[in-house]
Coordinates of C-alpha atoms in Angstrom, one line a residue:
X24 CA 47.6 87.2 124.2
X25 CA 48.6 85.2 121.4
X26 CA 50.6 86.6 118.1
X27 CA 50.4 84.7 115.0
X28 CA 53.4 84.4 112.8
X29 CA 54.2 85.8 109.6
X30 CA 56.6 83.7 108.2
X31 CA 55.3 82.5 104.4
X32 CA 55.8 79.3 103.0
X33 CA 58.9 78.3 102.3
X34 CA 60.4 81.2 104.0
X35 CA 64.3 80.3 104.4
X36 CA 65.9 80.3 107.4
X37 CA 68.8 83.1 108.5
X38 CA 71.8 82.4 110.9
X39 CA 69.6 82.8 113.9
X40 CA 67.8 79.5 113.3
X41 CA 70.8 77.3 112.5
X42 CA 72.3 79.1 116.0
X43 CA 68.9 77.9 117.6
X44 CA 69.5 74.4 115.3
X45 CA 72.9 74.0 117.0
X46 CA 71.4 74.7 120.7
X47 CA 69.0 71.5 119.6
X48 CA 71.6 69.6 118.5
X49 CA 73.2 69.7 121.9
X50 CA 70.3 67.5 123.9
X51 CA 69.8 65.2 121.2
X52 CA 73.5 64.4 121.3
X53 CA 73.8 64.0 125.1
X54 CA 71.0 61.9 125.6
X55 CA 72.0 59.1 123.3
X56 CA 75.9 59.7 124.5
X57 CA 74.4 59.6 127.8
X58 CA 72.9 55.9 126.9
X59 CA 75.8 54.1 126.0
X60 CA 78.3 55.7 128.4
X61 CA 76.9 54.0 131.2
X62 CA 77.8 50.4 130.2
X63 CA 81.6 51.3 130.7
X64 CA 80.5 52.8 134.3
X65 CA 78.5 50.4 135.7
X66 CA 81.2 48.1 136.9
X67 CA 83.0 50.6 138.8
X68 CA 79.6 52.2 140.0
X69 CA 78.3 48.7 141.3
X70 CA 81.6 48.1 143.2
X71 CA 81.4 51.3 145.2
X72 CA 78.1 51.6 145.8
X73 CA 77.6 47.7 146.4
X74 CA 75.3 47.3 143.6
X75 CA 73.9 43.4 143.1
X76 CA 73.1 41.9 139.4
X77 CA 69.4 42.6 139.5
X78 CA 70.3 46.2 141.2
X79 CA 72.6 46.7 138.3
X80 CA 70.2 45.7 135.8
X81 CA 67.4 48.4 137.1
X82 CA 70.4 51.2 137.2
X83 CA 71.0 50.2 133.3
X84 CA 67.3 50.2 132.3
X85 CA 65.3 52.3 134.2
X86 CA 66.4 55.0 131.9
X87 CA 65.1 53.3 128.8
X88 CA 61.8 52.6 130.1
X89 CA 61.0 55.5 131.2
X90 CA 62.4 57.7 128.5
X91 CA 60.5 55.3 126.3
X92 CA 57.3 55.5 128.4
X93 CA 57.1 58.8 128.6
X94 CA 57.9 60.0 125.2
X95 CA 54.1 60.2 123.4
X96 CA 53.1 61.7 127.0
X97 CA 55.4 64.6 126.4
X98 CA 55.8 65.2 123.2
X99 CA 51.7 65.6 123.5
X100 CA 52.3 67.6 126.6
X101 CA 54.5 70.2 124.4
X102 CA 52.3 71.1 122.3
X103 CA 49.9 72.1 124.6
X104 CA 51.8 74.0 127.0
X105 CA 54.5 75.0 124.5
X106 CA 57.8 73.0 123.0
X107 CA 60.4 75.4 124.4
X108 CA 58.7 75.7 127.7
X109 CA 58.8 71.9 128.1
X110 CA 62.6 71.7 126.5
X111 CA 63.3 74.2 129.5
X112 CA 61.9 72.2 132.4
X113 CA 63.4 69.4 131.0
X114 CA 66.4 70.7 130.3
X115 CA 66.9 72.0 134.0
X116 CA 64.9 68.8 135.7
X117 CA 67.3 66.7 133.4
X118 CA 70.8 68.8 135.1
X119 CA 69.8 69.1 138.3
X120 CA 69.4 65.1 138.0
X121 CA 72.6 64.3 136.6
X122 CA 74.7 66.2 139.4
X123 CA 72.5 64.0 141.7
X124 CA 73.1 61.0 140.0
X125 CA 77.2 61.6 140.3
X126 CA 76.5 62.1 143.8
X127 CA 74.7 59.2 144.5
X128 CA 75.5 57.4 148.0
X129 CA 73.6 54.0 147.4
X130 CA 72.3 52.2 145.2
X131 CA 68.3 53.3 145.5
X132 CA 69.4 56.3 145.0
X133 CA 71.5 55.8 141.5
X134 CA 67.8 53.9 140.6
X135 CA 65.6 57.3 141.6
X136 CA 67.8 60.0 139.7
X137 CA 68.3 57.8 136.3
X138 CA 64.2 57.2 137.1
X139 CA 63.9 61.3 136.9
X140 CA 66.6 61.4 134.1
X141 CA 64.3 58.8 131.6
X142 CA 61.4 61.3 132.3
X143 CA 63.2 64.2 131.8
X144 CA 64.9 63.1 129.1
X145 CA 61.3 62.0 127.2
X146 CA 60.8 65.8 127.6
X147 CA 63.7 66.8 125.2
X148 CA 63.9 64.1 122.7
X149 CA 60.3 65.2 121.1
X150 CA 60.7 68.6 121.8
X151 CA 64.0 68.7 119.8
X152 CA 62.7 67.4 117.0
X153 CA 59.1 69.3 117.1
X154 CA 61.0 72.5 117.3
X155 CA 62.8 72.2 114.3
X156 CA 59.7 72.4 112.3
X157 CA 58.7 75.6 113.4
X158 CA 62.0 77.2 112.9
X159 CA 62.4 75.7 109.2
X160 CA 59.9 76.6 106.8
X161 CA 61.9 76.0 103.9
X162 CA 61.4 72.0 102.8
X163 CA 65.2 71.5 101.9
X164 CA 66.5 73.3 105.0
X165 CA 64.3 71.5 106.9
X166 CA 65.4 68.3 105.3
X167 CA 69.0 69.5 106.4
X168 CA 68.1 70.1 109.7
X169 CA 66.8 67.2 110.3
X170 CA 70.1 65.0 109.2
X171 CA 71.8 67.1 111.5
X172 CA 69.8 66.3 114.5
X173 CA 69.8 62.7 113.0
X174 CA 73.4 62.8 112.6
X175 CA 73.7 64.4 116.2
X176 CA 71.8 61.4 117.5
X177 CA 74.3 58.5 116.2
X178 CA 77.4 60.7 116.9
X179 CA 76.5 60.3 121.0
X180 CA 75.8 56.6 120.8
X181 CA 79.2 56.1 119.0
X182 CA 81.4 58.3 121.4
X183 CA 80.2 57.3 124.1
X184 CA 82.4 54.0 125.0
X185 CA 85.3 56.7 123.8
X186 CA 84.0 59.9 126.0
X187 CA 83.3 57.3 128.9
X188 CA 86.5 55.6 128.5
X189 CA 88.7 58.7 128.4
X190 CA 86.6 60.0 131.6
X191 CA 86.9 56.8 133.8
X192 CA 90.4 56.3 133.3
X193 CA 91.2 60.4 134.6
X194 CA 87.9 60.2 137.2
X195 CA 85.5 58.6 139.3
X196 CA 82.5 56.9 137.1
X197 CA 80.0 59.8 138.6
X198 CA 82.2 61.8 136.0
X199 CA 80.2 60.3 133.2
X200 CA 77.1 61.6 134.6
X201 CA 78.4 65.2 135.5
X202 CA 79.2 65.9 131.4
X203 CA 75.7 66.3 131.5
X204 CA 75.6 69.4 133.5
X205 CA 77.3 72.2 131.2
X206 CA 75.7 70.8 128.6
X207 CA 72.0 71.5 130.0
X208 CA 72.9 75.1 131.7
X209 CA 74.1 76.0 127.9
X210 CA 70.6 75.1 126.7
X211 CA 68.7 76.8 129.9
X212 CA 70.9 80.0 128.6
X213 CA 70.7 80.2 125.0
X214 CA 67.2 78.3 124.4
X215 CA 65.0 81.3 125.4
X216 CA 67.1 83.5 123.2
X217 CA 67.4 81.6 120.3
X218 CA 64.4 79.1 119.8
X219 CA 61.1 80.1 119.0
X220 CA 57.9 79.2 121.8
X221 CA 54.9 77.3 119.9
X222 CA 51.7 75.9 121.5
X223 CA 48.4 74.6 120.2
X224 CA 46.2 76.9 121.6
X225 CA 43.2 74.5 120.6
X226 CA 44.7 71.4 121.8
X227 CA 42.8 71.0 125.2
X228 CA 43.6 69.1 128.1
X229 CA 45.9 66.6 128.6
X230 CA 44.0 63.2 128.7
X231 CA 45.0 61.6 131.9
X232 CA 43.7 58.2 131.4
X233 CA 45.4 58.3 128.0
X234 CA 48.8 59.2 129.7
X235 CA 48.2 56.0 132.3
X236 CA 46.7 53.6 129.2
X237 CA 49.9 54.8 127.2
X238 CA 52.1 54.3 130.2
X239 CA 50.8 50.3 130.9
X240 CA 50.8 49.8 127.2
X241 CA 54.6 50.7 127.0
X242 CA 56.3 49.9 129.8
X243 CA 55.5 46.1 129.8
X244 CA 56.4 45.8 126.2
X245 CA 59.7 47.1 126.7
X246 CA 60.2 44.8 130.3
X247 CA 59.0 41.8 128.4
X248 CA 61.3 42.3 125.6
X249 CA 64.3 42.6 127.6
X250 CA 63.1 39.8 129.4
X251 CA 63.0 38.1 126.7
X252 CA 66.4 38.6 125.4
X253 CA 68.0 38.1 128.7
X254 CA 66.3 34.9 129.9
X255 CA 64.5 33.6 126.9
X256 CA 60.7 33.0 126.2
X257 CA 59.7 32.7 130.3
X258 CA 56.1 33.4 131.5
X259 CA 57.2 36.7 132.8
X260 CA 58.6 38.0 129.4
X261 CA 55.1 36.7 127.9
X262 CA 52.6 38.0 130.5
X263 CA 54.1 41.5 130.5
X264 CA 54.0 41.6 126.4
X265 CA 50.2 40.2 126.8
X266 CA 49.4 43.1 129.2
X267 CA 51.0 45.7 127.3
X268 CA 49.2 44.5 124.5
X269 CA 45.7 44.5 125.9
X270 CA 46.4 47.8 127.7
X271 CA 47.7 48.9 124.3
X272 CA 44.4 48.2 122.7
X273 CA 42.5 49.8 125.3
X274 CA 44.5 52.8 124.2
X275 CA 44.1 53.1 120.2
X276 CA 40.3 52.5 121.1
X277 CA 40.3 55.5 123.6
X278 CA 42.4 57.6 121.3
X279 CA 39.4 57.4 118.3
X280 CA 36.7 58.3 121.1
X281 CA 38.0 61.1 123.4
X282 CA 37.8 64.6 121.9
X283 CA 41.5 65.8 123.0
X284 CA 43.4 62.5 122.4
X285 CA 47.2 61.7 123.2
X286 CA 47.7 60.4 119.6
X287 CA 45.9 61.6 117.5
X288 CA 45.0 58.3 114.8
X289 CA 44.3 60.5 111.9
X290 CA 48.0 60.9 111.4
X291 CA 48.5 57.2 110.4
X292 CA 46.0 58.3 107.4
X293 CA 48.8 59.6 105.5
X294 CA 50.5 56.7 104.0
X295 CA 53.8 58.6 103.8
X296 CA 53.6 59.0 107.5
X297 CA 52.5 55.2 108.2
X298 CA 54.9 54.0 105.8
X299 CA 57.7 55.8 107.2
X300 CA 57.3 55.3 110.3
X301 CA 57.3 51.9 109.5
X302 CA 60.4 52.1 107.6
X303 CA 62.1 53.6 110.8
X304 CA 60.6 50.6 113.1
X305 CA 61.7 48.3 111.7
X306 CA 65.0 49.4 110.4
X307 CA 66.0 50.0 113.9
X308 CA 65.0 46.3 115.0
X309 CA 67.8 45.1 112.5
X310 CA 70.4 48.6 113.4
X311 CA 69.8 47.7 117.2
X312 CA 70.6 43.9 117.5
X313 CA 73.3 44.1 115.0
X314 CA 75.1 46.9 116.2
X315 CA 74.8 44.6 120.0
X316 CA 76.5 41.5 117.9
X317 CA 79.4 43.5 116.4
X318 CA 80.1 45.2 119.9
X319 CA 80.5 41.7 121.7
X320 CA 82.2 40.6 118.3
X321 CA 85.0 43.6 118.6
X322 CA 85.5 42.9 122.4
X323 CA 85.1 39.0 122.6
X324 CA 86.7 37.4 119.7
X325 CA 89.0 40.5 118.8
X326 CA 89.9 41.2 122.4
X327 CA 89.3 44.9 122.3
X328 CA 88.7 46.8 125.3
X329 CA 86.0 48.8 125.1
X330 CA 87.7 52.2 124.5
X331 CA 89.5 50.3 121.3
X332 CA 86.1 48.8 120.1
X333 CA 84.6 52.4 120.9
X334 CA 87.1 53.4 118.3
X335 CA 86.6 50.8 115.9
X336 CA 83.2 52.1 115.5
X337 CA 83.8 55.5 114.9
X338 CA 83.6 54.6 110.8
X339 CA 80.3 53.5 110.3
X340 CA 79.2 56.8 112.5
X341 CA 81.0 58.6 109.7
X342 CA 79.2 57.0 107.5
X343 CA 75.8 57.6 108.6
X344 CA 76.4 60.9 109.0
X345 CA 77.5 61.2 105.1
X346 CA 74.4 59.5 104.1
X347 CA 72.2 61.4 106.2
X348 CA 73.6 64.8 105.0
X349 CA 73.6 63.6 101.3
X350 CA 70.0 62.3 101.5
X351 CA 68.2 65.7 101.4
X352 CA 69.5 67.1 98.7
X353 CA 69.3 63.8 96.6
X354 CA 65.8 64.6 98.1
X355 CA 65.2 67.6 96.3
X356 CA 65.9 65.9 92.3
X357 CA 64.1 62.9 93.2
X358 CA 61.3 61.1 95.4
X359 CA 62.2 60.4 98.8
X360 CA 61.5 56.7 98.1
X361 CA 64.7 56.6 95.7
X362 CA 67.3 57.4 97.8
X363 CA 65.8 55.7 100.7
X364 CA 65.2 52.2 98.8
X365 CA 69.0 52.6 97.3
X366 CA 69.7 53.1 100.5
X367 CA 68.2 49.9 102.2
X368 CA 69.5 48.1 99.5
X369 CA 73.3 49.4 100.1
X370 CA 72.7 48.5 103.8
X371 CA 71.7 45.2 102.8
X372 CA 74.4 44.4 101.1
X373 CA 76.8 45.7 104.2
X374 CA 75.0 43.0 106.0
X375 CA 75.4 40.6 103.4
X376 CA 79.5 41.4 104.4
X377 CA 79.0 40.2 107.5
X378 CA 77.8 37.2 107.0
X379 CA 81.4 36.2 105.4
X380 CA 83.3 37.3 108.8
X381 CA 85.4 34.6 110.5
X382 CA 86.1 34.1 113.6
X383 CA 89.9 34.6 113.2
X384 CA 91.0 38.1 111.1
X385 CA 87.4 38.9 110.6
X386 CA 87.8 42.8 111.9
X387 CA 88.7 44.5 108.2
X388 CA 85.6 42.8 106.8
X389 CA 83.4 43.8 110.0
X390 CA 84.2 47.0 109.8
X391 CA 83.6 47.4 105.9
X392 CA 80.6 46.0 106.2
X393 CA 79.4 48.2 108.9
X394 CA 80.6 51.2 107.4
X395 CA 78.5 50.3 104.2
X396 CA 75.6 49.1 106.0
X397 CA 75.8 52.5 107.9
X398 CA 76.0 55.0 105.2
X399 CA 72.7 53.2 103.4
X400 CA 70.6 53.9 107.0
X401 CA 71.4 57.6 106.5
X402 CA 68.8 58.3 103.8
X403 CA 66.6 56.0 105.9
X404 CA 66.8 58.1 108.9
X405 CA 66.8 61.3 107.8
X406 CA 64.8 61.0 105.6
X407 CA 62.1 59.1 106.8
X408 CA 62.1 61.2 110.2
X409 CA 61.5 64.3 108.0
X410 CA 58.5 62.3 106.3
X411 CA 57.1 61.4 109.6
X412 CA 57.4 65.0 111.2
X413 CA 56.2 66.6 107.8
X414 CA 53.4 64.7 107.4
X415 CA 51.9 65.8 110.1
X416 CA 50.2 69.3 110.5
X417 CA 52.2 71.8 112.7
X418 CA 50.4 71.7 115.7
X419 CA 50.4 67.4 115.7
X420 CA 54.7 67.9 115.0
X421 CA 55.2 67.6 119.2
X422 CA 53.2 63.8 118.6
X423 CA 54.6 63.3 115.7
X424 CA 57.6 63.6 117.1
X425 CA 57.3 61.2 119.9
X426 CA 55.4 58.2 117.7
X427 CA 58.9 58.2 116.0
X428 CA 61.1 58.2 118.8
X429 CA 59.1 55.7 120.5
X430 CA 59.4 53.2 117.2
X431 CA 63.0 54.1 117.5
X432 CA 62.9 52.8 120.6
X433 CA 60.5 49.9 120.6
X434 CA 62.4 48.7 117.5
X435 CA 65.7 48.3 118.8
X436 CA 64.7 46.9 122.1
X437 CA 63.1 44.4 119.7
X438 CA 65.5 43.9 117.6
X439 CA 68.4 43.7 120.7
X440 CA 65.8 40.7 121.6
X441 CA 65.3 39.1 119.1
X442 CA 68.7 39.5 117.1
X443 CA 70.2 38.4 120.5
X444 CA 68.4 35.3 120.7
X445 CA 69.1 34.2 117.1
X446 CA 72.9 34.4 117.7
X447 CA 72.5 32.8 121.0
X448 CA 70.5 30.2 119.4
X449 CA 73.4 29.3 116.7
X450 CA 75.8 29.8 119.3
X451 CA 74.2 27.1 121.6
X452 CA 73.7 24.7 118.7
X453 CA 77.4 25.2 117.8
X454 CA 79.3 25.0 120.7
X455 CA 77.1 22.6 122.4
X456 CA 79.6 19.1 121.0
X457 CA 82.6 21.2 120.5
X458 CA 83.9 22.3 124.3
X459 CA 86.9 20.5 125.2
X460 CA 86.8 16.9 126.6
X461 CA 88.9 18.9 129.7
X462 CA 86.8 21.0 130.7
X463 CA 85.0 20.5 134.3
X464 CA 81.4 20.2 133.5
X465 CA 80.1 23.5 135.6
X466 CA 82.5 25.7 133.4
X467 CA 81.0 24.1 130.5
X468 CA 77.3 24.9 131.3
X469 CA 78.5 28.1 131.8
X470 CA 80.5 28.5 128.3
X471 CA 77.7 27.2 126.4
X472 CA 75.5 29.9 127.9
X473 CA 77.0 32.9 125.8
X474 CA 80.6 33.8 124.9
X475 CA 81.5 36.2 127.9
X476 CA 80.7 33.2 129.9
X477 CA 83.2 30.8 128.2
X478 CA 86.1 34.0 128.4
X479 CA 85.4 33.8 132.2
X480 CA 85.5 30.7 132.5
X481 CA 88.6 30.1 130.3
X482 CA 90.7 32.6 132.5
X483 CA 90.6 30.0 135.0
X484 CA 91.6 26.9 133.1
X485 CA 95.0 25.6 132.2
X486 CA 96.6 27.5 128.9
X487 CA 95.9 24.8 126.1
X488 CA 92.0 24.2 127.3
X489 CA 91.4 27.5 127.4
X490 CA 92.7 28.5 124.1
X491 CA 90.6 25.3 122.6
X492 CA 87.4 26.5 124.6
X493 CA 88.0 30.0 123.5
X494 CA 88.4 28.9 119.6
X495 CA 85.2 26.8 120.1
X496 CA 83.1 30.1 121.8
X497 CA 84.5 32.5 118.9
X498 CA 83.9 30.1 116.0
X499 CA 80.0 29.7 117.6
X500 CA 79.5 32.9 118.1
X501 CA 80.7 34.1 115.2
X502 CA 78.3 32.2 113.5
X503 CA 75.5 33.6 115.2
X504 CA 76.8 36.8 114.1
X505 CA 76.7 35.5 110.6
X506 CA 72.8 34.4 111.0
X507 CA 71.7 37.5 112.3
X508 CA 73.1 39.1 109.4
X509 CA 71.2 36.7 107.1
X510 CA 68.3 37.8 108.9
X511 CA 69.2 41.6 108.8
X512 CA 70.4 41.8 105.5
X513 CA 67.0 40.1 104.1
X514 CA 64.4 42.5 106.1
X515 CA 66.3 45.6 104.6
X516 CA 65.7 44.0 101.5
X517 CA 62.1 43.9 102.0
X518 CA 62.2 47.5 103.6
X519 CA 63.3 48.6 100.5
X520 CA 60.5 47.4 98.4
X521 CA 58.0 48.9 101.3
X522 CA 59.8 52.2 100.6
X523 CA 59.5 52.1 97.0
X524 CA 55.7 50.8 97.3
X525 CA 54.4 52.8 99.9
X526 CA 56.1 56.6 99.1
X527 CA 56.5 56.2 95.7
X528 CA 54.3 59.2 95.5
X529 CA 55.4 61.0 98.8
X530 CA 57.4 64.6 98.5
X531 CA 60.4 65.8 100.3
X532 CA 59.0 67.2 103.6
X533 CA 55.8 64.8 103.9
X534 CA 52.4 65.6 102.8
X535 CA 51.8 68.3 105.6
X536 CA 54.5 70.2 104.0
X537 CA 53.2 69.7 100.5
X538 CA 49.9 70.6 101.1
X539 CA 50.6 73.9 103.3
X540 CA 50.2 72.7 106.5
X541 CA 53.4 73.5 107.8
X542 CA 52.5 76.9 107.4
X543 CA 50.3 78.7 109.7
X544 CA 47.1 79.3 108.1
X545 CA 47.5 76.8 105.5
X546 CA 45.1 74.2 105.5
X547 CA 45.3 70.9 107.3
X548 CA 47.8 67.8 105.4
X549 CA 46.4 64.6 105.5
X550 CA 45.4 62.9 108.3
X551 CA 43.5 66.7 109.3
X552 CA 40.3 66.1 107.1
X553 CA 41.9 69.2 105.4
X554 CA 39.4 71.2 108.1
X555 CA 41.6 71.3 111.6
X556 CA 42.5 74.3 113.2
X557 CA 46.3 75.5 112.4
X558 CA 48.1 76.5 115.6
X559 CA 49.7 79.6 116.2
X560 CA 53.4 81.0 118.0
X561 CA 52.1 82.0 120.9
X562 CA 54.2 85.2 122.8
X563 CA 57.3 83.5 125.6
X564 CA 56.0 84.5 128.7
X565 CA 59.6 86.0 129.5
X566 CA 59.0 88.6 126.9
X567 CA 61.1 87.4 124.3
X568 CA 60.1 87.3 120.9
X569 CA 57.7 85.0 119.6
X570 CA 59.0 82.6 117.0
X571 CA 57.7 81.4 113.5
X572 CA 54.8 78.7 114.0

């Protein structure tokens, strides 16, 4: 039996749904904590459990490709069988693997539980995010909402070198993986109290083929970009972008024939949505291999240890969460596109800063510069997420949903790539005539390779060549950290005319939102042919109440 709801438009939300807002919150901040932690575990982790290089590089990415993978897959998947129902299973799938994970006894089996955690973790990012707009009606408390879980989302990637840090040095490195465990029992416990259930009751069957196309368009992309950053332009980075590209194209063509597709390509009709979700690509290309530079930068040439450049950080995640916060109400006097263009703009001119860091007292500029080019990528992300959620109609939020964490995700493992190689590049070209004349030749191969291989290196040298090497490796890298900025500073640049162009005309809460389709029984926003069936709360199968569509 299915119950429709009876919220009207606009209806503003009571304490109940920022209660359920704060039990989304909690997910969205683990999982991207849960991300970054595991760089300050992995050398204790490999040591115990044996773990090789290659091994060590699967236990690192096997997350990411298939939380990545599987994102447009479950955020599809949610709205069919219901978002809380899959934030449930996810939620206790995602627990049960963690306490494995801690408890892992080799290596294989570290690799099979972070395998499960990526899957289980597509389940909640997109579910997270869907369920928000059903439980704000009201476009400016949605807006808020949204920076919150936006916020939420940048506050785990920066604690996490300072939660991990803290842990390792009281516990064993499983520690970092059992944090996860409290954390998902609170949302099994207070979820079906608080949140609302919501299905598309016409949405049909899952397209299988569509999960496998979406699955082999994906996961090569993302293998052949890291490929790509670690090891350069080699015929195995190329052949698995080719194949996720063809497999890719098979996909959009079966997504604009099959009658139930997994994206449905009617959304990219709204240009607010398109645009946006171009805006949020993109911008996390230039967020993703930057923020890599400046964390090699505080740890290599500063010397920090990763606790202190954990720290060091913790500005510019203050800063984006000011910007996002300010953004929707600046949202409500003027056109998204304002504050999101001044925005870019200030964020360009952050990474204009950092072009004018030196290798020797460079940390106050660094970290002005990040701080300013943070706070300008608040508007941009919450902003532009609330755009790409609210221009879609309610029962397409759950896909939505996942197209923007999967540019999220696709853009930084680009920009990780190719931000990487540029400072690599200038670091090559740099210190390639200016190693010492006493250095033995192997250890210079090795220093000119990258600036964690000249520290090595230099820590087995005698005390003058070693501080002349290091010199030469800080001064080169630096410079590629000045490039990339070049390079980052310039696209935000062009973002901000995009944004400007393209959503000049856009509303707060995306054309879905202006056009009633965020209610239920309004009609259809763009990208619905104005005709498309409105879904409806459906009744939780516990008995609970059934929340507002």
């Amino acid at each position: 039996m299915q119950d429709t709801a009876t919220s009207g438009p606009g209806q503003r939300a009571t304490g109940r749904e920022w209660l359920g807002l704060a039990v989304l919150a909690l997910p969205t901040l683990l999982l991207s904590l849960d991300q970054s932690v595991l760089y300050l575990a992995l050398p204790h982790l490999s040591a115990d459990l044996g773990a090789d290089s290659t091994q060590a590089l699967w236990i690192l990415d096997i997350y990411g490709f298939m939380l990545a993978g599987f994102l447009i897959t479950m955020g599809t998947l949610g709205d069919r069988i219901g978002r809380r129902r899959l934030l449930m299973i996810g939620a206790a799938a995602f627990g049960v693997a963690t306490v494995v994970a801690a408890y892992s006894q080799t290596t294989e089996m570290l690799i099979a539980t972070r395998t499960l955690m990526g899957i289980a973790g597509a389940t909640l990012m997109p579910s997270t995010l869907a369920l928000i707009s059903n439980v704000f009606h009201d476009a400016r408390q949605r807006g808020v909402a949204i920076a919150v879980w936006f916020s939420c989302l940048m506050v785990g990637g920066a604690l996490g070198p300072v939660v991990g840090g803290a842990l390792l040095e009281a516990f064993w490195w499983g520690s970092v993986f059992l944090m996860g465990a409290p954390v998902m029992v609170l949302l099994l416990v207070l979820g079906p109290i608080l949140l609302p259930e919501y299905r598309d009751p016409d949405a049909g069957r899952l397209d299988l083929p569509s999960v496998l196309l979406s699955l082999a368009a994906i996961l090569p992309v993302i293998y052949g970009v890291k490929e790509f950053a670690q090891h350069g332009a080699g015929l195995a980075a190329v052949l698995a972008v080719v194949i996720g590209v063809v497999f890719g194209t098979i996909f959009i063509l079966r997504q604009g024939r099959v009658a139930n597709p997994l994206v449905d390509l009617r959304l990219f009709r709204s240009r607010s949505f398109s645009a946006a979700l171009t805006i949020l690509m993109f911008g996390s290309v230039t967020t993703g291999g930057i923020y890599l530079l400046v964390s090699l930068y505080l740890q290599t040439v500063e010397g920090l240890s990763p606790l202190r450049a954990g720290l060091w950080l913790v500005p510019s995640t203050l800063a984006i969460i000011v910007g996002s916060m300010m953004a929707p109400a600046l949202a409500q006097k003027v056109r998204p596109a304002y504050p999101i263009a001044a925005g870019l703009v200030v964020t360009s001119i952050g990474y204009l800063l950092l072009t004018q860091v030196g290798a020797s007292g460079g940390l106050p500029l660094l970290v002005a510069g990040f701080v300013l080019a943070f706070f300008g990528a608040g508007p941009m992300g919450a902003l532009g997420t609330d755009l790409v959620v609210g221009s879609a109609p309610p029962e397409r939020a759950g896909s939505a949903a996942s197209l923007s964490e999967t540019a999220n995700h696709l853009g930084i493992a680009i920009g990780i790539a190719v931000m990487g190689s540029i400072g690599a590049a200038v670091y090559r070209d740099r210190i390639s005539d200016t190693v010492p004349a006493g250095v033995p030749d192997a250890a210079a191969d090795t220093a000119r390779e990258s600036v964690t291989g000249a520290a090595s290196v230099a820590s087995e040298l005698p005390t003058g060549v070693a501080d002349q090497l290091l010199t030469a490796a800080h001064t080169a890298f630096t410079a590629g950290l000045n490039a990339a900025a070049v390079v980052g500073s310039a696209l935000f640049l062009l973002l901000a005319v995009v944004a400007l162009v393209a959503l000049r005309h856009a509303k707060a809460g995306g054309d879905a939102a202006a056009h009633g389709a965020a209610t239920p029984g309004g009609p259809g926003g763009p990208g619905s042919d104005g005709g498309d069936p409105v879904a409806v709360s459906v009744p939780a199968t516990d008995g609970s109440p059934a929340g507002r569509g």
